[in-house]
PDB file of N, CA and C in Angstrom:
ATOM      1  N   MET A   1      21.374  -2.925  10.805  1.00 89.00           N
ATOM      2  CA  MET A   1      20.353  -1.984  10.409  1.00 89.00           C
ATOM      3  C   MET A   1      20.948  -0.593  10.197  1.00 89.00           C
ATOM      4  N   LEU A   2      21.809  -0.194  11.106  1.00 90.00           N
ATOM      5  CA  LEU A   2      22.457   1.108  10.997  1.00 90.00           C
ATOM      6  C   LEU A   2      23.313   1.178   9.738  1.00 90.00           C
ATOM      7  N   LEU A   3      24.032   0.104   9.463  1.00 93.00           N
ATOM      8  CA  LEU A   3      24.856   0.062   8.261  1.00 93.00           C
ATOM      9  C   LEU A   3      23.992   0.187   7.002  1.00 93.00           C
ATOM     10  N   LEU A   4      22.832  -0.466   7.010  1.00 92.00           N
ATOM     11  CA  LEU A   4      21.916  -0.388   5.877  1.00 92.00           C
ATOM     12  C   LEU A   4      21.440   1.043   5.657  1.00 92.00           C
ATOM     13  N   VAL A   5      21.071   1.735   6.726  1.00 90.00           N
ATOM     14  CA  VAL A   5      20.623   3.125   6.627  1.00 90.00           C
ATOM     15  C   VAL A   5      21.745   4.004   6.088  1.00 90.00           C
ATOM     16  N   LEU A   6      22.963   3.792   6.569  1.00 92.00           N
ATOM     17  CA  LEU A   6      24.089   4.592   6.096  1.00 92.00           C
ATOM     18  C   LEU A   6      24.366   4.358   4.612  1.00 92.00           C
ATOM     19  N   VAL A   7      24.307   3.101   4.182  1.00 94.00           N
ATOM     20  CA  VAL A   7      24.547   2.775   2.774  1.00 94.00           C
ATOM     21  C   VAL A   7      23.435   3.335   1.894  1.00 94.00           C
ATOM     22  N   VAL A   8      22.166   3.183   2.312  1.00 93.00           N
ATOM     23  CA  VAL A   8      21.052   3.700   1.526  1.00 93.00           C
ATOM     24  C   VAL A   8      21.133   5.217   1.443  1.00 93.00           C
ATOM     25  N   GLY A   9      21.551   5.882   2.510  1.00 94.00           N
ATOM     26  CA  GLY A   9      21.741   7.337   2.483  1.00 94.00           C
ATOM     27  C   GLY A   9      22.797   7.734   1.466  1.00 94.00           C
ATOM     28  N   TRP A  10      23.885   6.972   1.424  1.00 96.00           N
ATOM     29  CA  TRP A  10      24.943   7.250   0.455  1.00 96.00           C
ATOM     30  C   TRP A  10      24.438   7.033  -0.983  1.00 96.00           C
ATOM     31  N   VAL A  11      23.652   5.965  -1.186  1.00 95.00           N
ATOM     32  CA  VAL A  11      23.100   5.676  -2.513  1.00 95.00           C
ATOM     33  C   VAL A  11      22.165   6.797  -2.951  1.00 95.00           C
ATOM     34  N   VAL A  12      21.310   7.267  -2.054  1.00 95.00           N
ATOM     35  CA  VAL A  12      20.389   8.355  -2.386  1.00 95.00           C
ATOM     36  C   VAL A  12      21.171   9.614  -2.752  1.00 95.00           C
ATOM     37  N   GLN A  13      22.180   9.955  -1.972  1.00 96.00           N
ATOM     38  CA  GLN A  13      22.975  11.140  -2.261  1.00 96.00           C
ATOM     39  C   GLN A  13      23.677  11.014  -3.605  1.00 96.00           C
ATOM     40  N   THR A  14      24.255   9.852  -3.868  1.00 96.00           N
ATOM     41  CA  THR A  14      24.985   9.644  -5.117  1.00 96.00           C
ATOM     42  C   THR A  14      24.054   9.722  -6.322  1.00 96.00           C
ATOM     43  N   LEU A  15      22.918   9.032  -6.241  1.00 95.00           N
ATOM     44  CA  LEU A  15      21.968   9.062  -7.353  1.00 95.00           C
ATOM     45  C   LEU A  15      21.414  10.470  -7.582  1.00 95.00           C
ATOM     46  N   TRP A  16      21.080  11.161  -6.500  1.00 95.00           N
ATOM     47  CA  TRP A  16      20.546  12.521  -6.630  1.00 95.00           C
ATOM     48  C   TRP A  16      21.584  13.423  -7.320  1.00 95.00           C
ATOM     49  N   ASN A  17      22.814  13.406  -6.793  1.00 95.00           N
ATOM     50  CA  ASN A  17      23.854  14.285  -7.322  1.00 95.00           C
ATOM     51  C   ASN A  17      24.273  13.902  -8.740  1.00 95.00           C
ATOM     52  N   TRP A  18      24.022  12.689  -9.151  1.00 96.00           N
ATOM     53  CA  TRP A  18      24.344  12.252 -10.494  1.00 96.00           C
ATOM     54  C   TRP A  18      23.233  12.639 -11.481  1.00 96.00           C
ATOM     55  N   LEU A  19      21.960  12.533 -11.036  1.00 95.00           N
ATOM     56  CA  LEU A  19      20.839  12.731 -11.949  1.00 95.00           C
ATOM     57  C   LEU A  19      20.200  14.117 -11.903  1.00 95.00           C
ATOM     58  N   VAL A  20      19.850  14.589 -10.746  1.00 94.00           N
ATOM     59  CA  VAL A  20      19.032  15.801 -10.621  1.00 94.00           C
ATOM     60  C   VAL A  20      19.716  17.056 -11.162  1.00 94.00           C
ATOM     61  N   PRO A  21      20.978  17.325 -10.834  1.00 93.00           N
ATOM     62  CA  PRO A  21      21.591  18.550 -11.387  1.00 93.00           C
ATOM     63  C   PRO A  21      21.674  18.542 -12.917  1.00 93.00           C
ATOM     64  N   VAL A  22      21.916  17.379 -13.494  1.00 93.00           N
ATOM     65  CA  VAL A  22      22.053  17.306 -14.946  1.00 93.00           C
ATOM     66  C   VAL A  22      20.692  17.358 -15.632  1.00 93.00           C
ATOM     67  N   LEU A  23      19.738  16.588 -15.134  1.00 93.00           N
ATOM     68  CA  LEU A  23      18.435  16.483 -15.794  1.00 93.00           C
ATOM     69  C   LEU A  23      17.519  17.674 -15.519  1.00 93.00           C
ATOM     70  N   PHE A  24      17.502  18.136 -14.264  1.00 92.00           N
ATOM     71  CA  PHE A  24      16.524  19.156 -13.869  1.00 92.00           C
ATOM     72  C   PHE A  24      17.161  20.461 -13.402  1.00 92.00           C
ATOM     73  N   HIS A  25      18.485  20.577 -13.511  1.00 93.00           N
ATOM     74  CA  HIS A  25      19.223  21.759 -13.061  1.00 93.00           C
ATOM     75  C   HIS A  25      18.957  22.048 -11.581  1.00 93.00           C
ATOM     76  N   GLY A  26      18.814  20.975 -10.810  1.00 93.00           N
ATOM     77  CA  GLY A  26      18.591  21.100  -9.375  1.00 93.00           C
ATOM     78  C   GLY A  26      19.908  21.181  -8.622  1.00 93.00           C
ATOM     79  N   PRO A  27      19.826  21.372  -7.325  1.00 95.00           N
ATOM     80  CA  PRO A  27      21.043  21.522  -6.514  1.00 95.00           C
ATOM     81  C   PRO A  27      21.675  20.169  -6.172  1.00 95.00           C
ATOM     82  N   PHE A  28      22.949  20.208  -5.828  1.00 96.00           N
ATOM     83  CA  PHE A  28      23.598  19.049  -5.248  1.00 96.00           C
ATOM     84  C   PHE A  28      23.180  18.986  -3.774  1.00 96.00           C
ATOM     85  N   ILE A  29      23.147  17.799  -3.196  1.00 96.00           N
ATOM     86  CA  ILE A  29      22.762  17.675  -1.790  1.00 96.00           C
ATOM     87  C   ILE A  29      23.895  17.035  -0.993  1.00 96.00           C
ATOM     88  N   THR A  30      23.874  17.283   0.305  1.00 96.00           N
ATOM     89  CA  THR A  30      24.855  16.695   1.207  1.00 96.00           C
ATOM     90  C   THR A  30      24.344  15.357   1.706  1.00 96.00           C
ATOM     91  N   TYR A  31      25.219  14.642   2.390  1.00 96.00           N
ATOM     92  CA  TYR A  31      24.834  13.346   2.948  1.00 96.00           C
ATOM     93  C   TYR A  31      23.708  13.518   3.979  1.00 96.00           C
ATOM     94  N   ALA A  32      23.796  14.547   4.797  1.00 95.00           N
ATOM     95  CA  ALA A  32      22.750  14.794   5.807  1.00 95.00           C
ATOM     96  C   ALA A  32      21.412  15.093   5.144  1.00 95.00           C
ATOM     97  N   GLN A  33      21.442  15.839   4.044  1.00 96.00           N
ATOM     98  CA  GLN A  33      20.198  16.120   3.319  1.00 96.00           C
ATOM     99  C   GLN A  33      19.611  14.847   2.708  1.00 96.00           C
ATOM    100  N   ALA A  34      20.465  13.950   2.240  1.00 95.00           N
ATOM    101  CA  ALA A  34      19.994  12.675   1.690  1.00 95.00           C
ATOM    102  C   ALA A  34      19.315  11.849   2.778  1.00 95.00           C
ATOM    103  N   LEU A  35      19.894  11.818   3.962  1.00 95.00           N
ATOM    104  CA  LEU A  35      19.258  11.103   5.078  1.00 95.00           C
ATOM    105  C   LEU A  35      17.936  11.770   5.452  1.00 95.00           C
ATOM    106  N   GLY A  36      17.903  13.095   5.428  1.00 94.00           N
ATOM    107  CA  GLY A  36      16.659  13.810   5.710  1.00 94.00           C
ATOM    108  C   GLY A  36      15.583  13.486   4.687  1.00 94.00           C
ATOM    109  N   MET A  37      15.972  13.355   3.421  1.00 93.00           N
ATOM    110  CA  MET A  37      15.004  12.987   2.385  1.00 93.00           C
ATOM    111  C   MET A  37      14.473  11.577   2.614  1.00 93.00           C
ATOM    112  N   LEU A  38      15.321  10.676   3.074  1.00 91.00           N
ATOM    113  CA  LEU A  38      14.862   9.322   3.384  1.00 91.00           C
ATOM    114  C   LEU A  38      13.828   9.335   4.504  1.00 91.00           C
ATOM    115  N   VAL A  39      14.097  10.104   5.539  1.00 91.00           N
ATOM    116  CA  VAL A  39      13.159  10.191   6.658  1.00 91.00           C
ATOM    117  C   VAL A  39      11.845  10.826   6.205  1.00 91.00           C
ATOM    118  N   LEU A  40      11.940  11.898   5.437  1.00 92.00           N
ATOM    119  CA  LEU A  40      10.746  12.568   4.944  1.00 92.00           C
ATOM    120  C   LEU A  40       9.921  11.648   4.042  1.00 92.00           C
ATOM    121  N   SER A  41      10.570  10.924   3.147  1.00 90.00           N
ATOM    122  CA  SER A  41       9.829  10.015   2.272  1.00 90.00           C
ATOM    123  C   SER A  41       9.195   8.883   3.057  1.00 90.00           C
ATOM    124  N   LYS A  42       9.854   8.420   4.105  1.00 87.00           N
ATOM    125  CA  LYS A  42       9.270   7.387   4.967  1.00 87.00           C
ATOM    126  C   LYS A  42       7.998   7.909   5.628  1.00 87.00           C
ATOM    127  N   ILE A  43       8.051   9.115   6.138  1.00 88.00           N
ATOM    128  CA  ILE A  43       6.884   9.710   6.799  1.00 88.00           C
ATOM    129  C   ILE A  43       5.756   9.936   5.803  1.00 88.00           C
ATOM    130  N   LEU A  44       6.077  10.482   4.645  1.00 89.00           N
ATOM    131  CA  LEU A  44       5.041  10.806   3.665  1.00 89.00           C
ATOM    132  C   LEU A  44       4.403   9.575   3.045  1.00 89.00           C
ATOM    133  N   PHE A  45       5.181   8.551   2.743  1.00 87.00           N
ATOM    134  CA  PHE A  45       4.665   7.428   1.987  1.00 87.00           C
ATOM    135  C   PHE A  45       4.250   6.227   2.819  1.00 87.00           C
ATOM    136  N   SER A  46       4.737   6.095   4.040  1.00 82.00           N
ATOM    137  CA  SER A  46       4.319   4.933   4.830  1.00 82.00           C
ATOM    138  C   SER A  46       3.955   5.262   6.263  1.00 82.00           C
ATOM    139  N   GLY A  47       4.017   6.484   6.645  1.00 75.00           N
ATOM    140  CA  GLY A  47       3.609   6.860   7.993  1.00 75.00           C
ATOM    141  C   GLY A  47       4.717   6.701   9.005  1.00 75.00           C
ATOM    142  N   ILE A  48       4.420   7.090  10.234  1.00 74.00           N
ATOM    143  CA  ILE A  48       5.394   7.006  11.315  1.00 74.00           C
ATOM    144  C   ILE A  48       5.107   5.736  12.094  1.00 74.00           C
ATOM    145  N   GLY A  49       6.143   5.056  12.482  1.00 64.00           N
ATOM    146  CA  GLY A  49       5.971   3.838  13.241  1.00 64.00           C
ATOM    147  C   GLY A  49       6.664   2.680  12.565  1.00 64.00           C
ATOM    148  N   ALA A  50       6.792   1.618  13.314  1.00 54.00           N
ATOM    149  CA  ALA A  50       7.541   0.478  12.797  1.00 54.00           C
ATOM    150  C   ALA A  50       6.612  -0.634  12.381  1.00 54.00           C
ATOM    151  N   GLY A  51       5.780  -0.460  11.475  1.00 54.00           N
ATOM    152  CA  GLY A  51       4.900  -1.542  11.072  1.00 54.00           C
ATOM    153  C   GLY A  51       3.525  -1.007  10.787  1.00 54.00           C
ATOM    154  N   LYS A  52       2.577  -1.899  10.785  1.00 54.00           N
ATOM    155  CA  LYS A  52       1.219  -1.477  10.472  1.00 54.00           C
ATOM    156  C   LYS A  52       0.657  -0.659  11.621  1.00 54.00           C
ATOM    157  N   ARG A  53       0.003   0.401  11.256  1.00 52.00           N
ATOM    158  CA  ARG A  53      -0.480   1.357  12.239  1.00 52.00           C
ATOM    159  C   ARG A  53      -1.551   0.770  13.137  1.00 52.00           C
ATOM    160  N   CYS A  54      -2.511   0.055  12.583  1.00 54.00           N
ATOM    161  CA  CYS A  54      -3.584  -0.450  13.417  1.00 54.00           C
ATOM    162  C   CYS A  54      -3.607  -1.972  13.483  1.00 54.00           C
ATOM    163  N   ALA A  55      -2.584  -2.610  13.084  1.00 52.00           N
ATOM    164  CA  ALA A  55      -2.374  -4.050  13.177  1.00 52.00           C
ATOM    165  C   ALA A  55      -3.653  -4.871  13.090  1.00 52.00           C
ATOM    166  N   ASP A  56      -4.167  -5.352  14.225  1.00 53.00           N
ATOM    167  CA  ASP A  56      -5.308  -6.259  14.226  1.00 53.00           C
ATOM    168  C   ASP A  56      -6.639  -5.550  13.990  1.00 53.00           C
ATOM    169  N   ASN A  57      -6.766  -4.295  14.367  1.00 53.00           N
ATOM    170  CA  ASN A  57      -8.042  -3.601  14.235  1.00 53.00           C
ATOM    171  C   ASN A  57      -8.375  -3.215  12.807  1.00 53.00           C
ATOM    172  N   CYS A  58      -7.390  -3.059  11.935  1.00 53.00           N
ATOM    173  CA  CYS A  58      -7.637  -2.595  10.575  1.00 53.00           C
ATOM    174  C   CYS A  58      -7.972  -3.718   9.619  1.00 53.00           C
ATOM    175  N   LYS A  59      -7.529  -4.870   9.907  1.00 50.00           N
ATOM    176  CA  LYS A  59      -7.734  -5.966   8.972  1.00 50.00           C
ATOM    177  C   LYS A  59      -8.789  -6.920   9.512  1.00 50.00           C
ATOM    178  N   THR A  60      -9.513  -7.500   8.581  1.00 48.00           N
ATOM    179  CA  THR A  60     -10.497  -8.512   8.936  1.00 48.00           C
ATOM    180  C   THR A  60     -10.054  -9.829   8.331  1.00 48.00           C
ATOM    181  N   THR A  61     -10.883 -10.827   8.450  1.00 55.00           N
ATOM    182  CA  THR A  61     -10.505 -12.144   7.943  1.00 55.00           C
ATOM    183  C   THR A  61     -10.351 -12.168   6.431  1.00 55.00           C
ATOM    184  N   ASN A  62     -11.060 -11.318   5.694  1.00 62.00           N
ATOM    185  CA  ASN A  62     -10.939 -11.308   4.240  1.00 62.00           C
ATOM    186  C   ASN A  62      -9.917 -10.277   3.762  1.00 62.00           C
ATOM    187  N   ASP A  63      -9.063  -9.753   4.655  1.00 71.00           N
ATOM    188  CA  ASP A  63      -7.992  -8.806   4.350  1.00 71.00           C
ATOM    189  C   ASP A  63      -8.472  -7.466   3.791  1.00 71.00           C
ATOM    190  N   ALA A  64      -9.736  -7.152   3.933  1.00 73.00           N
ATOM    191  CA  ALA A  64     -10.231  -5.831   3.561  1.00 73.00           C
ATOM    192  C   ALA A  64     -10.025  -4.900   4.751  1.00 73.00           C
ATOM    193  N   PRO A  65      -9.726  -3.624   4.515  1.00 82.00           N
ATOM    194  CA  PRO A  65      -9.594  -2.696   5.639  1.00 82.00           C
ATOM    195  C   PRO A  65     -10.899  -2.623   6.436  1.00 82.00           C
ATOM    196  N   TYR A  66     -10.757  -2.323   7.697  1.00 84.00           N
ATOM    197  CA  TYR A  66     -11.904  -2.300   8.606  1.00 84.00           C
ATOM    198  C   TYR A  66     -12.987  -1.350   8.113  1.00 84.00           C
ATOM    199  N   TRP A  67     -12.605  -0.128   7.696  1.00 84.00           N
ATOM    200  CA  TRP A  67     -13.595   0.851   7.247  1.00 84.00           C
ATOM    201  C   TRP A  67     -14.344   0.351   6.021  1.00 84.00           C
ATOM    202  N   LYS A  68     -13.644  -0.342   5.140  1.00 85.00           N
ATOM    203  CA  LYS A  68     -14.288  -0.829   3.921  1.00 85.00           C
ATOM    204  C   LYS A  68     -15.292  -1.933   4.243  1.00 85.00           C
ATOM    205  N   GLN A  69     -14.932  -2.812   5.159  1.00 86.00           N
ATOM    206  CA  GLN A  69     -15.853  -3.878   5.551  1.00 86.00           C
ATOM    207  C   GLN A  69     -17.093  -3.292   6.221  1.00 86.00           C
ATOM    208  N   ARG A  70     -16.898  -2.288   7.091  1.00 86.00           N
ATOM    209  CA  ARG A  70     -18.049  -1.649   7.747  1.00 86.00           C
ATOM    210  C   ARG A  70     -18.967  -0.997   6.725  1.00 86.00           C
ATOM    211  N   PHE A  71     -18.397  -0.314   5.727  1.00 84.00           N
ATOM    212  CA  PHE A  71     -19.197   0.320   4.690  1.00 84.00           C
ATOM    213  C   PHE A  71     -19.978  -0.740   3.918  1.00 84.00           C
ATOM    214  N   GLN A  72     -19.327  -1.827   3.560  1.00 85.00           N
ATOM    215  CA  GLN A  72     -20.001  -2.885   2.806  1.00 85.00           C
ATOM    216  C   GLN A  72     -21.137  -3.499   3.612  1.00 85.00           C
ATOM    217  N   GLU A  73     -20.922  -3.684   4.913  1.00 87.00           N
ATOM    218  CA  GLU A  73     -21.981  -4.236   5.769  1.00 87.00           C
ATOM    219  C   GLU A  73     -23.182  -3.296   5.818  1.00 87.00           C
ATOM    220  N   LYS A  74     -22.929  -2.012   6.024  1.00 85.00           N
ATOM    221  CA  LYS A  74     -24.023  -1.042   6.104  1.00 85.00           C
ATOM    222  C   LYS A  74     -24.729  -0.907   4.765  1.00 85.00           C
ATOM    223  N   PHE A  75     -23.954  -0.847   3.682  1.00 85.00           N
ATOM    224  CA  PHE A  75     -24.524  -0.668   2.355  1.00 85.00           C
ATOM    225  C   PHE A  75     -25.356  -1.885   1.948  1.00 85.00           C
ATOM    226  N   SER A  76     -24.884  -3.080   2.263  1.00 86.00           N
ATOM    227  CA  SER A  76     -25.618  -4.286   1.870  1.00 86.00           C
ATOM    228  C   SER A  76     -26.875  -4.498   2.713  1.00 86.00           C
ATOM    229  N   SER A  77     -26.926  -3.908   3.898  1.00 89.00           N
ATOM    230  CA  SER A  77     -28.110  -4.072   4.739  1.00 89.00           C
ATOM    231  C   SER A  77     -29.183  -3.015   4.457  1.00 89.00           C
ATOM    232  N   MET A  78     -28.890  -2.064   3.564  1.00 87.00           N
ATOM    233  CA  MET A  78     -29.866  -1.027   3.217  1.00 87.00           C
ATOM    234  C   MET A  78     -30.923  -1.599   2.275  1.00 87.00           C
ATOM    235  N   LYS A  79     -32.086  -0.987   2.328  1.00 89.00           N
ATOM    236  CA  LYS A  79     -33.138  -1.349   1.380  1.00 89.00           C
ATOM    237  C   LYS A  79     -32.717  -0.862  -0.005  1.00 89.00           C
ATOM    238  N   PRO A  80     -33.178  -1.531  -1.070  1.00 88.00           N
ATOM    239  CA  PRO A  80     -32.778  -1.118  -2.418  1.00 88.00           C
ATOM    240  C   PRO A  80     -33.091   0.341  -2.736  1.00 88.00           C
ATOM    241  N   GLU A  81     -34.243   0.843  -2.297  1.00 89.00           N
ATOM    242  CA  GLU A  81     -34.561   2.241  -2.580  1.00 89.00           C
ATOM    243  C   GLU A  81     -33.658   3.199  -1.803  1.00 89.00           C
ATOM    244  N   ASP A  82     -33.275   2.806  -0.567  1.00 88.00           N
ATOM    245  CA  ASP A  82     -32.340   3.628   0.203  1.00 88.00           C
ATOM    246  C   ASP A  82     -30.959   3.624  -0.452  1.00 88.00           C
ATOM    247  N   ARG A  83     -30.562   2.480  -0.975  1.00 88.00           N
ATOM    248  CA  ARG A  83     -29.292   2.360  -1.666  1.00 88.00           C
ATOM    249  C   ARG A  83     -29.249   3.281  -2.881  1.00 88.00           C
ATOM    250  N   GLU A  84     -30.321   3.289  -3.646  1.00 89.00           N
ATOM    251  CA  GLU A  84     -30.384   4.148  -4.826  1.00 89.00           C
ATOM    252  C   GLU A  84     -30.379   5.626  -4.435  1.00 89.00           C
ATOM    253  N   ALA A  85     -31.081   5.968  -3.357  1.00 89.00           N
ATOM    254  CA  ALA A  85     -31.086   7.361  -2.890  1.00 89.00           C
ATOM    255  C   ALA A  85     -29.674   7.775  -2.451  1.00 89.00           C
ATOM    256  N   PHE A  86     -28.970   6.873  -1.777  1.00 88.00           N
ATOM    257  CA  PHE A  86     -27.602   7.143  -1.351  1.00 88.00           C
ATOM    258  C   PHE A  86     -26.693   7.351  -2.563  1.00 88.00           C
ATOM    259  N   LYS A  87     -26.809   6.469  -3.549  1.00 86.00           N
ATOM    260  CA  LYS A  87     -26.003   6.599  -4.761  1.00 86.00           C
ATOM    261  C   LYS A  87     -26.271   7.932  -5.457  1.00 86.00           C
ATOM    262  N   GLN A  88     -27.539   8.305  -5.523  1.00 88.00           N
ATOM    263  CA  GLN A  88     -27.904   9.558  -6.179  1.00 88.00           C
ATOM    264  C   GLN A  88     -27.313  10.756  -5.447  1.00 88.00           C
ATOM    265  N   LYS A  89     -27.375  10.750  -4.105  1.00 87.00           N
ATOM    266  CA  LYS A  89     -26.803  11.847  -3.329  1.00 87.00           C
ATOM    267  C   LYS A  89     -25.296  11.939  -3.534  1.00 87.00           C
ATOM    268  N   MET A  90     -24.639  10.783  -3.596  1.00 84.00           N
ATOM    269  CA  MET A  90     -23.199  10.787  -3.809  1.00 84.00           C
ATOM    270  C   MET A  90     -22.857  11.316  -5.202  1.00 84.00           C
ATOM    271  N   LYS A  91     -23.645  10.947  -6.191  1.00 85.00           N
ATOM    272  CA  LYS A  91     -23.410  11.464  -7.542  1.00 85.00           C
ATOM    273  C   LYS A  91     -23.581  12.974  -7.572  1.00 85.00           C
ATOM    274  N   GLU A  92     -24.592  13.477  -6.884  1.00 84.00           N
ATOM    275  CA  GLU A  92     -24.826  14.921  -6.844  1.00 84.00           C
ATOM    276  C   GLU A  92     -23.677  15.647  -6.159  1.00 84.00           C
ATOM    277  N   LYS A  93     -23.138  15.053  -5.095  1.00 81.00           N
ATOM    278  CA  LYS A  93     -22.040  15.684  -4.376  1.00 81.00           C
ATOM    279  C   LYS A  93     -20.742  15.621  -5.156  1.00 81.00           C
ATOM    280  N   LEU A  94     -20.463  14.473  -5.759  1.00 80.00           N
ATOM    281  CA  LEU A  94     -19.164  14.269  -6.384  1.00 80.00           C
ATOM    282  C   LEU A  94     -19.116  14.660  -7.849  1.00 80.00           C
ATOM    283  N   CYS A  95     -20.246  14.780  -8.488  1.00 75.00           N
ATOM    284  CA  CYS A  95     -20.265  15.062  -9.933  1.00 75.00           C
ATOM    285  C   CYS A  95     -20.908  16.401 -10.235  1.00 75.00           C
ATOM    286  N   ARG A  96     -20.645  17.408  -9.442  1.00 67.00           N
ATOM    287  CA  ARG A  96     -21.241  18.719  -9.641  1.00 67.00           C
ATOM    288  C   ARG A  96     -20.832  19.350 -10.959  1.00 67.00           C
ATOM    289  N   TRP A  97     -19.652  19.028 -11.444  1.00 62.00           N
ATOM    290  CA  TRP A  97     -19.181  19.641 -12.675  1.00 62.00           C
ATOM    291  C   TRP A  97     -19.997  19.218 -13.886  1.00 62.00           C
ATOM    292  N   GLU A  98     -20.796  18.164 -13.773  1.00 57.00           N
ATOM    293  CA  GLU A  98     -21.623  17.709 -14.881  1.00 57.00           C
ATOM    294  C   GLU A  98     -22.971  18.435 -14.928  1.00 57.00           C
ATOM    295  N   GLN A  99     -23.301  19.163 -13.901  1.00 56.00           N
ATOM    296  CA  GLN A  99     -24.600  19.821 -13.864  1.00 56.00           C
ATOM    297  C   GLN A  99     -24.552  21.157 -14.588  1.00 56.00           C
ATOM    298  N   ASN A 100     -25.623  21.455 -15.299  1.00 57.00           N
ATOM    299  CA  ASN A 100     -25.780  22.753 -15.940  1.00 57.00           C
ATOM    300  C   ASN A 100     -26.534  23.640 -14.956  1.00 57.00           C
ATOM    301  N   PRO A 101     -25.914  24.671 -14.402  1.00 54.00           N
ATOM    302  CA  PRO A 101     -26.566  25.462 -13.364  1.00 54.00           C
ATOM    303  C   PRO A 101     -27.843  26.150 -13.833  1.00 54.00           C
ATOM    304  N   ALA A 102     -27.930  26.485 -15.102  1.00 55.00           N
ATOM    305  CA  ALA A 102     -29.123  27.173 -15.587  1.00 55.00           C
ATOM    306  C   ALA A 102     -30.329  26.239 -15.632  1.00 55.00           C
ATOM    307  N   GLU A 103     -30.107  25.018 -16.022  1.00 52.00           N
ATOM    308  CA  GLU A 103     -31.217  24.081 -16.156  1.00 52.00           C
ATOM    309  C   GLU A 103     -31.407  23.190 -14.934  1.00 52.00           C
ATOM    310  N   GLY A 104     -30.330  23.003 -14.154  1.00 54.00           N
ATOM    311  CA  GLY A 104     -30.438  22.120 -13.006  1.00 54.00           C
ATOM    312  C   GLY A 104     -30.448  20.655 -13.400  1.00 54.00           C
ATOM    313  N   GLU A 105     -30.140  20.379 -14.628  1.00 53.00           N
ATOM    314  CA  GLU A 105     -30.153  19.008 -15.151  1.00 53.00           C
ATOM    315  C   GLU A 105     -28.708  18.621 -15.469  1.00 53.00           C
ATOM    316  N   ARG A 106     -28.514  17.320 -15.536  1.00 52.00           N
ATOM    317  CA  ARG A 106     -27.188  16.821 -15.916  1.00 52.00           C
ATOM    318  C   ARG A 106     -27.059  16.904 -17.435  1.00 52.00           C
ATOM    319  N   THR A 107     -25.899  17.356 -17.857  1.00 52.00           N
ATOM    320  CA  THR A 107     -25.634  17.419 -19.288  1.00 52.00           C
ATOM    321  C   THR A 107     -24.341  16.674 -19.582  1.00 52.00           C
ATOM    322  N   ARG A 108     -24.233  16.189 -20.766  1.00 52.00           N
ATOM    323  CA  ARG A 108     -23.033  15.487 -21.169  1.00 52.00           C
ATOM    324  C   ARG A 108     -22.028  16.521 -21.665  1.00 52.00           C
ATOM    325  N   SER A 109     -20.795  16.427 -21.171  1.00 51.00           N
ATOM    326  CA  SER A 109     -19.803  17.407 -21.592  1.00 51.00           C
ATOM    327  C   SER A 109     -19.292  17.040 -22.983  1.00 51.00           C
ATOM    328  N   ASN A 110     -18.898  18.049 -23.714  1.00 51.00           N
ATOM    329  CA  ASN A 110     -18.400  17.849 -25.070  1.00 51.00           C
ATOM    330  C   ASN A 110     -16.889  17.745 -25.126  1.00 51.00           C
ATOM    331  N   ASP A 111     -16.228  17.652 -23.991  1.00 47.00           N
ATOM    332  CA  ASP A 111     -14.759  17.593 -23.967  1.00 47.00           C
ATOM    333  C   ASP A 111     -14.261  16.267 -24.381  1.00 47.00           C
TER     334      ASP A 111
END
C-alpha cells in the first residue's frame, strides 16, 4: 500500500509538471506537494475515512440512500392535495427567478 501511494505521488508530480506549466503557465510542484494534492483530493471528493461513512445505516435493501428512502416514504404517504401544496411551495422557493416582482405572477423568460 505504501509503495502504491509513493508511485501514485510520483505519477501526479510528473503529470502535473509535464502538463500544467506548459498548458496553463502554472508552477512546478515538488513531490511533497503532489502527495498533499492527493490527500486534499481524497478529502474533497470522497471524504475522510476508510470506506463508506455510514455503512449499514445509509443504505437500504433497494440501495437507495437512507434520506432518499425516508423522503419517498413521507411523500408517498401524503394526501394528493398536500403533495401538490408541497410541490408548489418548493417551486416558489427554488424558482424565484421566474417570478415577475411587479405582477407577482410567473412569467416565461425570453432567454
